[in-house]
Short mmCIF file of C-alpha atoms in Angstrom, two decimals:
data_model
loop_
_atom_site.label_atom_id
_atom_site.label_comp_id
_atom_site.label_asym_id
_atom_site.label_seq_id
_atom_site.Cartn_x
_atom_site.Cartn_y
_atom_site.Cartn_z
CA UNK I 1 -100.08 -57.77 -92.77
CA UNK I 2 -100.25 -54.41 -91.07
CA UNK I 3 -101.33 -54.60 -87.43
CA UNK I 4 -104.37 -52.28 -87.08
CA UNK I 5 -103.60 -51.57 -83.45
CA UNK I 6 -100.44 -49.77 -84.47
CA UNK I 7 -100.42 -46.05 -85.38
CA UNK I 8 -99.10 -45.66 -88.98
CA UNK I 9 -98.36 -49.39 -88.88
CA UNK I 10 -95.47 -48.71 -86.58
CA UNK I 11 -96.08 -47.20 -83.28
CA UNK I 12 -97.87 -48.98 -80.34
CA UNK I 13 -99.50 -46.68 -77.84
CA UNK I 14 -99.22 -48.22 -74.34
CA UNK I 15 -100.47 -45.86 -71.61
CA UNK I 16 -101.37 -42.17 -71.21
CA UNK I 17 -98.82 -39.88 -69.73
CA UNK I 18 -101.22 -37.11 -68.77
CA UNK I 19 -104.80 -36.86 -67.55
CA UNK I 20 -105.99 -35.02 -70.76
CA UNK I 21 -105.03 -38.03 -72.87
CA UNK I 22 -102.94 -36.12 -75.30
CA UNK I 23 -99.55 -37.69 -74.46
CA UNK I 24 -98.71 -41.45 -74.62
CA UNK I 25 -95.97 -43.66 -73.59
CA UNK I 26 -95.42 -45.65 -76.76
CA UNK I 27 -93.19 -48.15 -78.63
CA UNK I 28 -91.60 -47.83 -81.99
CA UNK I 29 -91.93 -51.46 -83.10
CA UNK I 30 -89.80 -50.94 -86.19
CA UNK I 31 -86.66 -49.57 -84.38
CA UNK I 32 -87.66 -51.27 -81.09
CA UNK I 33 -87.31 -48.15 -78.96
CA UNK I 34 -89.61 -46.31 -76.52
CA UNK I 35 -91.06 -43.08 -77.69
CA UNK I 36 -93.61 -40.54 -76.58
CA UNK I 37 -96.49 -39.60 -78.80
CA UNK I 38 -98.40 -36.37 -78.31
CA UNK I 39 -101.72 -35.62 -80.05
CA UNK I 40 -102.08 -32.18 -81.40
CA UNK I 41 -105.44 -30.95 -82.88
CA UNK I 42 -105.12 -29.11 -86.23
CA UNK I 43 -106.63 -25.67 -86.40
CA UNK I 44 -108.92 -25.16 -89.57
CA UNK I 45 -106.94 -24.32 -92.80
CA UNK I 46 -105.70 -20.79 -92.60
CA UNK I 47 -103.00 -18.77 -90.80
CA UNK I 48 -103.25 -20.45 -87.41
CA UNK I 49 -102.61 -23.89 -89.09
CA UNK I 50 -99.77 -22.46 -91.11
CA UNK I 51 -98.03 -21.04 -88.00
CA UNK I 52 -98.43 -24.34 -86.16
CA UNK I 53 -96.88 -26.26 -89.10
CA UNK I 54 -94.10 -23.86 -89.29
CA UNK I 55 -93.33 -24.31 -85.66
CA UNK I 56 -93.30 -28.07 -85.93
CA UNK I 57 -91.04 -27.96 -89.02
CA UNK I 58 -88.61 -25.61 -87.07
CA UNK I 59 -88.78 -27.99 -84.05
CA UNK I 60 -87.68 -30.90 -86.20
CA UNK I 61 -84.27 -29.33 -86.55
CA UNK I 62 -83.90 -28.71 -82.81
CA UNK I 63 -81.24 -30.81 -81.05
CA UNK I 64 -80.54 -29.83 -77.50
CA UNK I 65 -80.09 -31.87 -74.36
CA UNK I 66 -82.81 -29.82 -72.54
CA UNK I 67 -85.45 -30.45 -75.16
CA UNK I 68 -87.12 -33.73 -76.21
CA UNK I 69 -86.23 -34.45 -79.84
CA UNK I 70 -88.91 -34.70 -82.44
CA UNK I 71 -88.50 -38.00 -84.46
CA UNK I 72 -91.51 -38.09 -86.75
CA UNK I 73 -94.92 -36.63 -87.45
CA UNK I 74 -98.04 -38.52 -88.48
CA UNK I 75 -100.68 -36.52 -90.11
CA UNK I 76 -104.48 -37.10 -89.91
CA UNK I 77 -107.35 -35.06 -91.36
CA UNK I 78 -107.87 -33.03 -88.20
CA UNK I 79 -104.88 -33.80 -85.91
CA UNK I 80 -101.20 -34.50 -85.94
CA UNK I 81 -99.33 -37.18 -83.80
CA UNK I 82 -95.79 -36.04 -82.89
CA UNK I 83 -93.43 -38.90 -82.30
CA UNK I 84 -90.82 -37.71 -79.73
CA UNK I 85 -87.89 -38.93 -77.69
CA UNK I 86 -88.86 -40.79 -74.60
CA UNK I 87 -87.19 -39.41 -71.42
CA UNK I 88 -87.62 -41.20 -68.18
CA UNK I 89 -88.35 -39.20 -65.06
CA UNK I 90 -90.95 -37.06 -63.25
CA UNK I 91 -92.24 -33.64 -64.13
CA UNK I 92 -91.28 -30.96 -61.70
CA UNK I 93 -94.89 -30.83 -60.52
CA UNK I 94 -94.87 -34.54 -59.76
CA UNK I 95 -91.52 -34.25 -58.06
CA UNK I 96 -92.51 -31.54 -55.49
CA UNK I 97 -95.99 -33.03 -54.83
CA UNK I 98 -94.18 -36.32 -53.88
CA UNK I 99 -91.05 -34.98 -52.15
CA UNK I 100 -91.73 -31.46 -51.25
CA UNK I 101 -90.08 -28.10 -52.16
CA UNK I 102 -86.61 -27.86 -53.51
CA UNK I 103 -83.77 -25.71 -52.11
CA UNK I 104 -83.28 -22.27 -53.78
CA UNK I 105 -79.89 -23.48 -55.33
CA UNK I 106 -81.50 -26.42 -57.05
CA UNK I 107 -84.44 -24.40 -58.19
CA UNK I 108 -81.91 -21.75 -59.67
CA UNK I 109 -80.12 -24.55 -61.51
CA UNK I 110 -83.32 -25.85 -63.01
CA UNK I 111 -84.26 -22.40 -63.99
CA UNK I 112 -80.92 -21.88 -65.77
CA UNK I 113 -81.26 -25.21 -67.63
CA UNK I 114 -84.78 -24.10 -68.78
CA UNK I 115 -83.42 -20.74 -69.97
CA UNK I 116 -80.80 -22.62 -72.01
CA UNK I 117 -83.37 -24.73 -73.65
CA UNK I 118 -85.77 -21.81 -74.44
CA UNK I 119 -82.82 -19.74 -75.90
CA UNK I 120 -81.73 -22.70 -78.10
CA UNK I 121 -85.37 -23.14 -79.40
CA UNK I 122 -85.85 -19.41 -79.96
CA UNK I 123 -82.78 -19.35 -82.36
CA UNK I 124 -84.82 -21.58 -84.64
CA UNK I 125 -88.01 -19.54 -84.14
CA UNK I 126 -89.54 -22.24 -81.82
CA UNK I 127 -91.42 -21.19 -78.73
CA UNK I 128 -91.58 -23.87 -76.00
CA UNK I 129 -93.78 -24.26 -72.95
CA UNK I 130 -91.88 -24.22 -69.65
CA UNK I 131 -94.75 -24.84 -67.21
CA UNK I 132 -94.18 -26.95 -64.04
CA UNK I 133 -95.77 -30.07 -65.70
CA UNK I 134 -93.66 -29.81 -68.90
CA UNK I 135 -90.26 -29.49 -67.12
CA UNK I 136 -89.07 -33.01 -66.61
CA UNK I 137 -86.37 -34.05 -64.12
CA UNK I 138 -84.49 -37.03 -65.52
CA UNK I 139 -82.66 -39.62 -63.28
CA UNK I 140 -79.45 -38.80 -65.12
CA UNK I 141 -79.59 -35.18 -64.06
CA UNK I 142 -81.04 -33.71 -67.23
CA UNK I 143 -83.69 -31.05 -67.05
CA UNK I 144 -85.90 -31.41 -70.17
CA UNK I 145 -88.71 -29.54 -71.64
CA UNK I 146 -91.11 -32.27 -72.83
CA UNK I 147 -93.34 -30.17 -75.15
CA UNK I 148 -92.01 -29.68 -78.71
CA UNK I 149 -93.71 -26.35 -79.24
CA UNK I 150 -96.17 -24.03 -77.52
CA UNK I 151 -99.04 -24.36 -79.90
CA UNK I 152 -100.85 -21.25 -78.67
CA UNK I 153 -99.48 -17.94 -77.52
CA UNK I 154 -97.12 -18.40 -74.61
CA UNK I 155 -95.21 -16.18 -72.20
CA UNK I 156 -92.03 -18.13 -71.57
CA UNK I 157 -90.77 -15.95 -68.66
CA UNK I 158 -94.15 -16.14 -66.88
CA UNK I 159 -94.03 -19.98 -67.41
CA UNK I 160 -90.54 -19.91 -65.83
CA UNK I 161 -91.87 -17.88 -62.86
CA UNK I 162 -94.53 -20.44 -62.34
CA UNK I 163 -91.95 -23.24 -62.55
CA UNK I 164 -89.56 -21.52 -59.99
CA UNK I 165 -92.50 -20.80 -57.68
CA UNK I 166 -93.50 -24.54 -57.88
CA UNK I 167 -89.95 -25.64 -57.19
CA UNK I 168 -89.45 -23.50 -53.98
CA UNK I 169 -93.08 -23.67 -52.67
CA UNK I 170 -94.00 -27.17 -53.43
CA UNK I 171 -97.09 -26.18 -55.28
CA UNK I 172 -97.81 -24.21 -58.43
CA UNK I 173 -99.22 -20.68 -58.05
CA UNK I 174 -102.58 -19.29 -58.60
CA UNK I 175 -101.92 -16.08 -60.36
CA UNK I 176 -105.17 -14.68 -61.66
CA UNK I 177 -108.08 -12.89 -59.94
CA UNK I 178 -110.68 -15.48 -60.91
CA UNK I 179 -111.79 -17.87 -58.27
CA UNK I 180 -111.14 -21.02 -60.33
CA UNK I 181 -107.83 -22.69 -59.96
CA UNK I 182 -105.04 -22.24 -62.53
CA UNK I 183 -104.89 -25.17 -64.88
CA UNK I 184 -101.83 -26.64 -66.64
CA UNK I 185 -102.22 -29.67 -68.80
CA UNK I 186 -105.67 -30.27 -67.40
CA UNK I 187 -104.36 -30.46 -63.82
CA UNK I 188 -105.38 -27.87 -61.13
CA UNK I 189 -102.20 -26.30 -59.79
CA UNK I 190 -103.45 -24.56 -56.65
CA UNK I 191 -106.58 -24.30 -54.58
CA UNK I 192 -108.70 -21.22 -55.24
CA UNK I 193 -107.63 -18.15 -53.17
CA UNK I 194 -104.04 -19.34 -52.70
CA UNK I 195 -101.92 -16.38 -53.32
CA UNK I 196 -98.94 -16.12 -55.72
CA UNK I 197 -96.55 -14.71 -53.11
CA UNK I 198 -93.34 -16.69 -52.84
CA UNK I 199 -90.98 -16.98 -50.03
CA UNK I 200 -87.18 -17.50 -49.65
CA UNK I 201 -84.34 -15.90 -51.43
CA UNK I 202 -85.85 -16.47 -55.02
CA UNK I 203 -89.03 -14.58 -53.95
CA UNK I 204 -88.25 -11.10 -55.54
CA UNK I 205 -87.36 -12.73 -58.93
CA UNK I 206 -90.45 -15.07 -58.89
CA UNK I 207 -92.81 -12.33 -58.00
CA UNK I 208 -91.47 -10.12 -60.81
CA UNK I 209 -91.88 -13.02 -63.42
CA UNK I 210 -95.45 -13.61 -62.32
CA UNK I 211 -96.46 -10.02 -62.40
CA UNK I 212 -99.47 -9.46 -64.61
CA UNK I 213 -97.76 -6.83 -67.15
CA UNK I 214 -95.18 -8.29 -69.38
CA UNK I 215 -93.59 -4.83 -69.63
CA UNK I 216 -92.71 -4.95 -65.95
CA UNK I 217 -90.87 -8.23 -66.01
CA UNK I 218 -87.08 -8.70 -66.26
CA UNK I 219 -85.65 -9.77 -69.52
CA UNK I 220 -83.94 -13.29 -69.99
CA UNK I 221 -80.42 -11.92 -69.37
CA UNK I 222 -81.49 -10.30 -66.13
CA UNK I 223 -83.20 -13.53 -65.01
CA UNK I 224 -80.09 -15.56 -65.88
CA UNK I 225 -77.78 -13.12 -64.00
CA UNK I 226 -80.02 -13.35 -60.78
CA UNK I 227 -80.13 -17.19 -60.94
CA UNK I 228 -76.55 -17.53 -61.30
CA UNK I 229 -75.95 -15.83 -58.03
CA UNK I 230 -77.63 -18.75 -56.17
CA UNK I 231 -75.37 -21.48 -57.77
CA UNK I 232 -72.67 -22.88 -55.49
CA UNK I 233 -69.26 -21.59 -56.28
CA UNK I 234 -66.72 -24.12 -57.63
CA UNK I 235 -64.15 -25.34 -55.29
CA UNK I 236 -60.56 -26.06 -56.24
CA UNK I 237 -58.49 -28.93 -55.05
CA UNK I 238 -55.23 -27.14 -55.23
CA UNK I 239 -53.46 -30.04 -56.96
CA UNK I 240 -51.54 -29.26 -60.00
CA UNK I 241 -51.79 -32.63 -61.79
CA UNK I 242 -54.13 -35.58 -62.02
CA UNK I 243 -54.14 -38.27 -59.34
CA UNK I 244 -51.34 -40.76 -60.05
CA UNK I 245 -49.45 -38.59 -62.48
CA UNK I 246 -45.70 -39.14 -62.46
CA UNK I 247 -42.89 -36.63 -62.06
CA UNK I 248 -44.11 -35.08 -58.78
CA UNK I 249 -40.79 -33.40 -57.85
CA UNK I 250 -40.28 -32.06 -61.26
CA UNK I 251 -43.80 -30.62 -61.44
CA UNK I 252 -43.17 -28.96 -57.97
CA UNK I 253 -39.97 -27.47 -59.27
CA UNK I 254 -41.64 -26.06 -62.46
CA UNK I 255 -44.47 -24.64 -60.34
CA UNK I 256 -41.91 -22.99 -57.93
CA UNK I 257 -40.07 -21.41 -60.93
CA UNK I 258 -43.31 -20.13 -62.44
CA UNK I 259 -44.35 -18.69 -59.21
CA UNK I 260 -41.02 -16.93 -58.79
CA UNK I 261 -41.32 -15.40 -62.25
CA UNK I 262 -44.79 -14.33 -61.64
CA UNK I 263 -43.67 -12.64 -58.43
CA UNK I 264 -41.00 -10.67 -60.23
CA UNK I 265 -43.15 -9.62 -62.95
CA UNK I 266 -45.93 -8.43 -60.48
CA UNK I 267 -43.22 -6.65 -58.52
CA UNK I 268 -42.20 -4.68 -61.54
CA UNK I 269 -45.79 -3.88 -62.52
CA UNK I 270 -46.41 -2.74 -58.86
CA UNK I 271 -44.74 0.61 -59.53
CA UNK I 272 -46.61 1.46 -62.71
CA UNK I 273 -50.23 0.84 -61.81
CA UNK I 274 -52.82 2.04 -59.27
CA UNK I 275 -52.61 -0.82 -56.72
CA UNK I 276 -55.70 -2.56 -55.33
CA UNK I 277 -55.14 -3.35 -51.67
CA UNK I 278 -56.89 -6.69 -51.91
CA UNK I 279 -58.43 -9.06 -54.36
CA UNK I 280 -61.64 -7.85 -55.90
CA UNK I 281 -62.72 -10.87 -57.93
CA UNK I 282 -65.09 -11.91 -55.21
CA UNK I 283 -66.78 -9.80 -52.52
CA UNK I 284 -67.79 -10.66 -49.02
CA UNK I 285 -71.46 -9.56 -48.49
CA UNK I 286 -71.91 -6.44 -46.61
CA UNK I 287 -74.84 -6.03 -44.32
CA UNK I 288 -77.04 -3.15 -45.69
CA UNK I 289 -80.15 -1.37 -44.47
CA UNK I 290 -83.42 -2.85 -45.68
CA UNK I 291 -84.43 0.52 -47.00
CA UNK I 292 -82.91 3.89 -47.54
CA UNK I 293 -84.84 7.03 -46.63
CA UNK I 294 -82.90 9.26 -48.94
CA UNK I 295 -80.78 9.00 -52.05
CA UNK I 296 -77.13 9.47 -51.04
CA UNK I 297 -74.92 12.21 -52.67
CA UNK I 298 -72.87 10.22 -55.20
CA UNK I 299 -69.93 12.52 -54.32
CA UNK I 300 -70.03 11.37 -50.76
CA UNK I 301 -69.83 7.71 -51.54
CA UNK I 302 -66.09 7.56 -51.53
CA UNK I 303 -63.63 9.49 -49.38
CA UNK I 304 -60.84 11.84 -50.46
CA UNK I 305 -58.23 9.23 -49.44
CA UNK I 306 -59.91 6.50 -51.59
CA UNK I 307 -60.08 8.80 -54.58
CA UNK I 308 -56.37 9.45 -54.12
CA UNK I 309 -55.74 5.65 -53.87
CA UNK I 310 -57.19 5.45 -57.41
CA UNK I 311 -54.98 8.15 -58.75
CA UNK I 312 -57.76 10.62 -58.98
CA UNK I 313 -58.22 14.15 -57.99
CA UNK I 314 -59.86 14.38 -54.60
CA UNK I 315 -62.42 17.10 -55.70
CA UNK I 316 -65.12 15.66 -58.02
CA UNK I 317 -67.49 17.48 -60.28
CA UNK I 318 -71.13 16.81 -60.03
CA UNK I 319 -73.85 16.70 -62.74
CA UNK I 320 -77.30 15.78 -61.48
CA UNK I 321 -77.20 12.30 -60.06
CA UNK I 322 -73.63 11.67 -61.32
CA UNK I 323 -70.22 12.58 -59.83
CA UNK I 324 -66.98 12.50 -61.76
CA UNK I 325 -63.32 12.22 -60.67
CA UNK I 326 -60.27 12.53 -63.17
CA UNK I 327 -56.49 11.79 -62.73
CA UNK I 328 -55.02 14.20 -60.35
CA UNK I 329 -51.95 14.78 -62.53
CA UNK I 330 -52.90 15.86 -66.07
CA UNK I 331 -49.30 15.44 -67.21
CA UNK I 332 -49.52 11.67 -66.78
CA UNK I 333 -49.16 9.55 -70.03
CA UNK I 334 -52.47 8.13 -71.32
CA UNK I 335 -52.00 4.71 -69.81
CA UNK I 336 -51.93 6.29 -66.31
CA UNK I 337 -54.88 8.48 -66.83
CA UNK I 338 -58.17 7.42 -65.14
CA UNK I 339 -61.70 8.61 -64.71
CA UNK I 340 -64.34 7.60 -62.27
CA UNK I 341 -68.10 8.20 -62.49
CA UNK I 342 -70.52 7.20 -59.72
CA UNK I 343 -74.26 7.55 -60.17
CA UNK I 344 -76.91 7.07 -57.45
CA UNK I 345 -80.72 6.60 -58.00
CA UNK I 346 -83.23 6.34 -55.27
CA UNK I 347 -86.89 4.88 -55.70
CA UNK I 348 -89.78 4.62 -53.62
CA UNK I 349 -89.73 0.90 -53.31
CA UNK I 350 -87.54 -2.20 -53.85
CA UNK I 351 -89.97 -3.10 -56.76
CA UNK I 352 -89.29 0.13 -58.54
CA UNK I 353 -85.63 -0.32 -57.92
CA UNK I 354 -85.66 -3.85 -59.39
CA UNK I 355 -87.46 -2.64 -62.54
CA UNK I 356 -84.88 0.17 -63.02
CA UNK I 357 -81.97 -2.05 -62.26
CA UNK I 358 -83.16 -4.47 -65.00
CA UNK I 359 -83.51 -1.47 -67.40
CA UNK I 360 -79.91 -0.39 -66.65
CA UNK I 361 -78.78 -3.92 -67.09
CA UNK I 362 -80.63 -4.31 -70.47
CA UNK I 363 -79.15 -0.98 -71.71
CA UNK I 364 -75.60 -2.01 -70.65
CA UNK I 365 -75.93 -5.40 -72.48
CA UNK I 366 -77.31 -3.96 -75.67
CA UNK I 367 -75.08 -0.86 -75.85
CA UNK I 368 -72.89 -0.94 -78.95
CA UNK I 369 -71.96 2.74 -79.39
CA UNK I 370 -70.80 5.59 -77.21
CA UNK I 371 -72.78 8.73 -76.76
CA UNK I 372 -70.75 10.33 -79.70
CA UNK I 373 -71.38 7.36 -81.94
CA UNK I 374 -68.05 5.44 -81.66
CA UNK I 375 -68.33 1.78 -81.92
CA UNK I 376 -67.99 -0.13 -78.55
CA UNK I 377 -66.55 -3.68 -78.12
CA UNK I 378 -67.56 -5.77 -75.17
CA UNK I 379 -64.27 -7.04 -73.92
CA UNK I 380 -65.86 -9.01 -71.20
CA UNK I 381 -69.59 -9.88 -71.30
CA UNK I 382 -72.04 -8.79 -68.78
CA UNK I 383 -71.81 -11.25 -65.81
CA UNK I 384 -73.37 -11.47 -62.48
CA UNK I 385 -71.58 -10.58 -59.28
CA UNK I 386 -72.24 -12.42 -55.97
CA UNK I 387 -72.02 -10.75 -52.56
CA UNK I 388 -72.78 -7.19 -53.81
CA UNK I 389 -76.02 -5.74 -52.56
CA UNK I 390 -79.31 -7.37 -53.59
CA UNK I 391 -78.02 -7.97 -57.15
CA UNK I 392 -75.14 -6.90 -59.29
CA UNK I 393 -73.44 -7.12 -62.63
CA UNK I 394 -70.27 -5.98 -64.25
CA UNK I 395 -68.93 -5.56 -67.87
CA UNK I 396 -65.82 -4.13 -69.64
CA UNK I 397 -65.82 -2.32 -72.89
CA UNK I 398 -63.40 -0.35 -75.19
CA UNK I 399 -64.00 2.16 -77.98
CA UNK I 400 -60.52 1.63 -79.41
CA UNK I 401 -59.12 4.61 -77.38
CA UNK I 402 -60.14 3.98 -73.75
CA UNK I 403 -60.94 0.94 -71.68
CA UNK I 404 -63.95 1.20 -69.26
CA UNK I 405 -65.17 -1.17 -66.58
CA UNK I 406 -68.66 -0.75 -64.99
CA UNK I 407 -70.43 -2.29 -61.99
CA UNK I 408 -74.15 -1.82 -61.42
CA UNK I 409 -75.91 -3.00 -58.31
CA UNK I 410 -79.13 -2.63 -56.41
CA UNK I 411 -79.17 -2.24 -52.62
CA UNK I 412 -82.79 -2.38 -51.37
CA UNK I 413 -84.50 0.69 -53.01
CA UNK I 414 -81.18 2.24 -54.45
CA UNK I 415 -79.43 1.54 -57.78
CA UNK I 416 -75.71 2.57 -57.93
CA UNK I 417 -73.63 2.66 -61.14
CA UNK I 418 -69.83 2.82 -61.01
CA UNK I 419 -67.69 3.35 -64.06
CA UNK I 420 -63.83 3.34 -63.97
CA UNK I 421 -62.04 4.28 -67.27
CA UNK I 422 -58.41 4.02 -68.40
CA UNK I 423 -56.88 6.26 -71.17
CA UNK I 424 -55.75 3.35 -73.39
CA UNK I 425 -57.71 0.43 -74.92
CA UNK I 426 -55.58 -2.45 -73.44
CA UNK I 427 -55.35 -3.42 -69.82
CA UNK I 428 -53.22 -6.40 -69.37
CA UNK I 429 -53.06 -6.19 -65.63
CA UNK I 430 -56.77 -5.84 -65.10
CA UNK I 431 -56.38 -2.58 -63.26
CA UNK I 432 -59.59 -1.02 -64.74
CA UNK I 433 -61.85 -3.89 -63.52
CA UNK I 434 -60.10 -4.01 -60.21
CA UNK I 435 -60.61 -0.26 -59.77
CA UNK I 436 -64.33 -0.50 -60.50
CA UNK I 437 -64.80 -3.37 -57.99
CA UNK I 438 -62.65 -1.71 -55.38
CA UNK I 439 -64.80 1.42 -55.50
CA UNK I 440 -67.88 -0.63 -55.36
CA UNK I 441 -66.79 -2.26 -52.11
CA UNK I 442 -66.02 1.16 -50.65
CA UNK I 443 -69.59 2.32 -51.55
CA UNK I 444 -71.08 -0.78 -49.96
CA UNK I 445 -69.17 0.01 -46.78
CA UNK I 446 -70.34 3.63 -46.87
CA UNK I 447 -73.98 2.54 -47.43
CA UNK I 448 -73.80 -0.01 -44.54
CA UNK I 449 -73.40 2.91 -42.14
CA UNK I 450 -76.62 4.57 -43.34
CA UNK I 451 -79.24 4.45 -40.50
#
């Protein structure tokens, strides 16, 4: 005989997970496993109900470690019960209320996990809620979005801004002009009148995400690149093999031979390529002014000696906000011909510079053709650069004839774009990328001397 206390003759609802009573810790008596049951009111028959059902059907196919899996759906006349994976842990909101704010590095890591989950869901057409009470921190280290689908309209990046604010401030923001507190899941997030201003290194990003106008917010790629700058860099042990592996002397000998061969090859290549004087894969942060009173002349951002070091003519040509240098010997073969462009843009505030930096970044990421219509291949995807100005990115492309590496960075209220191009599509020694990064360091040193 069916137990009337069980939902659908199978699920035992044990206790509420939220104050609103729409989420329950439950037990699947058939499979003998814990589940979470969420009660979802059904809109009247029509487009809104159809959209909701489409979202839930799409969510059923979503499998991602950062999203609770949807196991089953029980249908009633005016509501649905969603049977979902049970994940132990506390919501971000519960965590900071109990233990206080998180460091910027941990908040950035949580933000990146949330972005991963949102991206995986979006590929299936599912929109998830990422508010502070729906981001769960599991004991095993997982960061999990506990809502299957955002049933109304949602602004995922604004939700992410609220989550990041909550992580670093220890409370969720009040972002509207109304006196009533912001409510999430039936819980007041902040006292009336508490402002949305954040503090700490994540503050500029958080404030941009919480701004009222969606058109003024950075896109997901810009947010990701910014958050990646706060992650700790990996350390390398320097050991060639696993602990306890045999053949130590032989491994050391082979390593010595490999190093010797590499030195010989690099020595031969030394005479055929413009030579960076130091590694440019990482940059030591340079102290810069907090604001620039004027936009620098891009032609003045590197010296004649520096241009010569890049095998460029020391006299550039200027076109508006851009300066251009070309190879100083036009008789060189194509693989030794280089071109450098530097553009400088000044804005009235850091906020305006941030918006325009995000616009440049988006354009770079989405660009697939040259100005004359030739197809572009992104040899290296857009990636964040640490230690360069307030925020920075780089990428490398080819049009089949030339290879171009670009660096874009923001320094307070300035945005600088550097592009270094080589006359052939291949660049096995990475000279193009090294040249762009080297130029960027020179520019930072030049800007650091601005009063």
